[in-house]
Amino acid sequence: MKYVKETAIKKMIGNDLFEKLDKEIKNIGQIKILYFFNVTSIEELFSVFMLIASFLLVFMFYEILSGTPIIRMLLIITGVSITTYVTYRKPIDEYKERLMKDNELPTILNTLADGLSVGMPIENIFEYISRNKKGYMVEIIKDALNNINAGISVEESLKKSAEKSMNKYFKRAVNILIKTGESQQGLSKQLNDLYEEIEEEKINQKTEKAAILDNSLFFPIFLGYLIPLVLMIMLPFVQNIGFIFNMGLK
C-alpha cells in the first residue's frame, strides 16, 4: 500500500529525516501501525498516515454535521492520533534499547576491553564472542564478522553494524574501535570508561524510577494509612468534646 511517493515525502520532511526514518524501518523490518497496518517502508508509513488522517477528517465532518459534542469528537481524534504515534514509535524505541537488556552490551564491552588489553586483534575477539555468547548483540557481532570475512574492511563492517544497531552506546564503542593511531591498551581503557558510564546511567535511571514510584505511592498511602490513623487518634478527642458539650447542656 503505497499512496505517497518517495519524492513527495522528501519534499515534506527533507532528505536527512527521510534517510533516518527509512533506516529505522528497514532495520526493524516491519512495524504494525494501529495493530493492523503492516509497514515495511517509509512510503508505506506515510501512506498509512495519510489514510488515517483522511479517515479522521471525514469523521470530524460527519460528527460536526451530526451535532456531536466537540469535546467527545476531539477526544476520539486525539486518542487515535496518540495511538498511531505510539504504535509507530514503540517498536523502534524497543529495538534501540534491546542491546541493554540482560546487560548484553556492557558484557560485550567488557569482553572487547579485556581482549584488547592483552593484544588480541578485533577479528579474533569477534570470533570468540560469536562462538561463546548469545543475544542480539552477538548477532550484530556475527554480521560484522561475516562482512570482514567477505573482504569488507573492519572499519566499514563496524560502521554498518553500528548503524543497524541504532544504539547510541554501541555507536560510541565503534567510534572508539575504529580510531587510528591509538594503542590497543588505550582503546581498552576508553571502552572501560564507556562501560562505567553505562553502569552509572543505569543506576541513575533506577533512582529516577524509584523516585517516581515513591511519588505515585504517596496518595494511596495517604488515603489508605495516614487518614485512618489520624481519624483513630482524633476520634477519642471528638468523643470527649461531644461528651463535655452534652454535660454542659444538662
PDB file of N, CA and C in Angstrom, residues 2 8 10 30 34 41 44 58 77 80 89 92 100 103 108 119 122 126 156 166 182 185 192 221 225 236-237 242 247:
ATOM      1  N   LYS A   2       1.090   1.808  -1.187  1.00  0.00           N
ATOM      2  CA  LYS A   2       1.943   2.988  -1.314  1.00  0.00           C
ATOM      3  C   LYS A   2       1.198   4.066  -2.097  1.00  0.00           C
ATOM      4  N   ALA A   8       7.732  12.958  -2.944  1.00  0.00           N
ATOM      5  CA  ALA A   8       6.806  13.811  -2.189  1.00  0.00           C
ATOM      6  C   ALA A   8       7.170  13.834  -0.707  1.00  0.00           C
ATOM      7  N   LYS A  10      10.182  13.341   0.593  1.00  0.00           N
ATOM      8  CA  LYS A  10      11.422  14.109   0.762  1.00  0.00           C
ATOM      9  C   LYS A  10      11.150  15.612   0.736  1.00  0.00           C
ATOM     10  N   GLN A  30       9.596  -4.564   9.997  1.00  0.00           N
ATOM     11  CA  GLN A  30       8.148  -4.345   9.880  1.00  0.00           C
ATOM     12  C   GLN A  30       7.616  -3.682  11.146  1.00  0.00           C
ATOM     13  N   LEU A  34      -1.343   0.963  14.490  1.00  0.00           N
ATOM     14  CA  LEU A  34      -2.711   0.730  14.989  1.00  0.00           C
ATOM     15  C   LEU A  34      -3.050  -0.764  15.014  1.00  0.00           C
ATOM     16  N   SER A  41       8.202   0.085   4.741  1.00  0.00           N
ATOM     17  CA  SER A  41       8.989   1.132   4.090  1.00  0.00           C
ATOM     18  C   SER A  41       8.419   2.489   4.479  1.00  0.00           C
ATOM     19  N   GLU A  44       5.190   3.304   2.669  1.00  0.00           N
ATOM     20  CA  GLU A  44       4.009   2.681   3.272  1.00  0.00           C
ATOM     21  C   GLU A  44       3.624   3.401   4.566  1.00  0.00           C
ATOM     22  N   VAL A  58     -12.785  12.929   7.589  1.00  0.00           N
ATOM     23  CA  VAL A  58     -14.164  12.559   7.255  1.00  0.00           C
ATOM     24  C   VAL A  58     -14.983  12.379   8.522  1.00  0.00           C
ATOM     25  N   ILE A  77     -10.414  11.855  18.229  1.00  0.00           N
ATOM     26  CA  ILE A  77      -9.353  12.177  17.261  1.00  0.00           C
ATOM     27  C   ILE A  77      -7.985  12.159  17.948  1.00  0.00           C
ATOM     28  N   VAL A  80      -6.939   8.482  18.722  1.00  0.00           N
ATOM     29  CA  VAL A  80      -6.466   7.764  17.535  1.00  0.00           C
ATOM     30  C   VAL A  80      -5.077   8.268  17.124  1.00  0.00           C
ATOM     31  N   ARG A  89       6.218   4.360  17.206  1.00  0.00           N
ATOM     32  CA  ARG A  89       7.492   4.598  17.878  1.00  0.00           C
ATOM     33  C   ARG A  89       7.918   3.472  18.814  1.00  0.00           C
ATOM     34  N   ILE A  92      10.378   0.858  17.537  1.00  0.00           N
ATOM     35  CA  ILE A  92      11.667   1.490  17.240  1.00  0.00           C
ATOM     36  C   ILE A  92      12.454   1.718  18.526  1.00  0.00           C
ATOM     37  N   MET A 100      20.559  -3.312  25.645  1.00  0.00           N
ATOM     38  CA  MET A 100      20.809  -3.034  27.051  1.00  0.00           C
ATOM     39  C   MET A 100      20.133  -4.062  27.960  1.00  0.00           C
ATOM     40  N   ASN A 103      21.914  -6.952  30.307  1.00  0.00           N
ATOM     41  CA  ASN A 103      23.298  -6.489  30.393  1.00  0.00           C
ATOM     42  C   ASN A 103      24.149  -6.923  29.189  1.00  0.00           C
ATOM     43  N   ILE A 108      29.544  -7.334  26.442  1.00  0.00           N
ATOM     44  CA  ILE A 108      30.363  -7.360  25.222  1.00  0.00           C
ATOM     45  C   ILE A 108      31.479  -6.330  25.300  1.00  0.00           C
ATOM     46  N   GLY A 119      46.237  -7.574  23.755  1.00  0.00           N
ATOM     47  CA  GLY A 119      46.782  -7.505  22.408  1.00  0.00           C
ATOM     48  C   GLY A 119      46.087  -8.342  21.362  1.00  0.00           C
ATOM     49  N   ILE A 122      40.906  -7.354  16.784  1.00  0.00           N
ATOM     50  CA  ILE A 122      39.448  -7.224  16.900  1.00  0.00           C
ATOM     51  C   ILE A 122      38.736  -8.419  16.267  1.00  0.00           C
ATOM     52  N   PHE A 126      35.980 -10.826  18.068  1.00  0.00           N
ATOM     53  CA  PHE A 126      34.648 -11.038  17.496  1.00  0.00           C
ATOM     54  C   PHE A 126      34.368 -12.530  17.314  1.00  0.00           C
ATOM     55  N   GLU A 156      34.594  -0.376   7.924  1.00  0.00           N
ATOM     56  CA  GLU A 156      33.294  -0.322   7.238  1.00  0.00           C
ATOM     57  C   GLU A 156      32.308  -1.320   7.837  1.00  0.00           C
ATOM     58  N   MET A 166      21.378   0.870  15.874  1.00  0.00           N
ATOM     59  CA  MET A 166      20.652   2.088  16.274  1.00  0.00           C
ATOM     60  C   MET A 166      20.792   2.372  17.767  1.00  0.00           C
ATOM     61  N   GLU A 182      45.858   4.761  17.797  1.00  0.00           N
ATOM     62  CA  GLU A 182      45.627   4.544  19.234  1.00  0.00           C
ATOM     63  C   GLU A 182      46.066   3.132  19.590  1.00  0.00           C
ATOM     64  N   GLN A 185      45.830  -0.845  24.266  1.00  0.00           N
ATOM     65  CA  GLN A 185      45.594  -0.555  25.685  1.00  0.00           C
ATOM     66  C   GLN A 185      44.779   0.730  25.845  1.00  0.00           C
ATOM     67  N   ASN A 192      36.433   0.663  28.662  1.00  0.00           N
ATOM     68  CA  ASN A 192      36.115   0.529  30.095  1.00  0.00           C
ATOM     69  C   ASN A 192      35.441   1.789  30.631  1.00  0.00           C
ATOM     70  N   ILE A 221      -0.935   5.773  49.965  1.00  0.00           N
ATOM     71  CA  ILE A 221      -0.542   5.645  51.374  1.00  0.00           C
ATOM     72  C   ILE A 221      -1.271   6.674  52.222  1.00  0.00           C
ATOM     73  N   TYR A 225      -3.660   4.906  54.736  1.00  0.00           N
ATOM     74  CA  TYR A 225      -2.982   4.690  56.012  1.00  0.00           C
ATOM     75  C   TYR A 225      -3.012   5.918  56.919  1.00  0.00           C
ATOM     76  N   PRO A 236     -11.157   9.751  69.784  1.00  0.00           N
ATOM     77  CA  PRO A 236     -11.405   9.898  71.229  1.00  0.00           C
ATOM     78  C   PRO A 236     -11.580  11.353  71.657  1.00  0.00           C
ATOM     79  N   PHE A 237     -10.787  12.261  71.051  1.00  0.00           N
ATOM     80  CA  PHE A 237     -10.917  13.674  71.401  1.00  0.00           C
ATOM     81  C   PHE A 237     -12.272  14.215  70.988  1.00  0.00           C
ATOM     82  N   GLY A 242     -17.631  15.956  72.525  1.00  0.00           N
ATOM     83  CA  GLY A 242     -19.081  15.770  72.452  1.00  0.00           C
ATOM     84  C   GLY A 242     -19.682  15.476  73.818  1.00  0.00           C
ATOM     85  N   MET A 247     -22.727  17.430  78.554  1.00  0.00           N
ATOM     86  CA  MET A 247     -22.800  17.654  80.009  1.00  0.00           C
ATOM     87  C   MET A 247     -23.095  19.107  80.292  1.00  0.00           C
TER      88      MET A 247
END
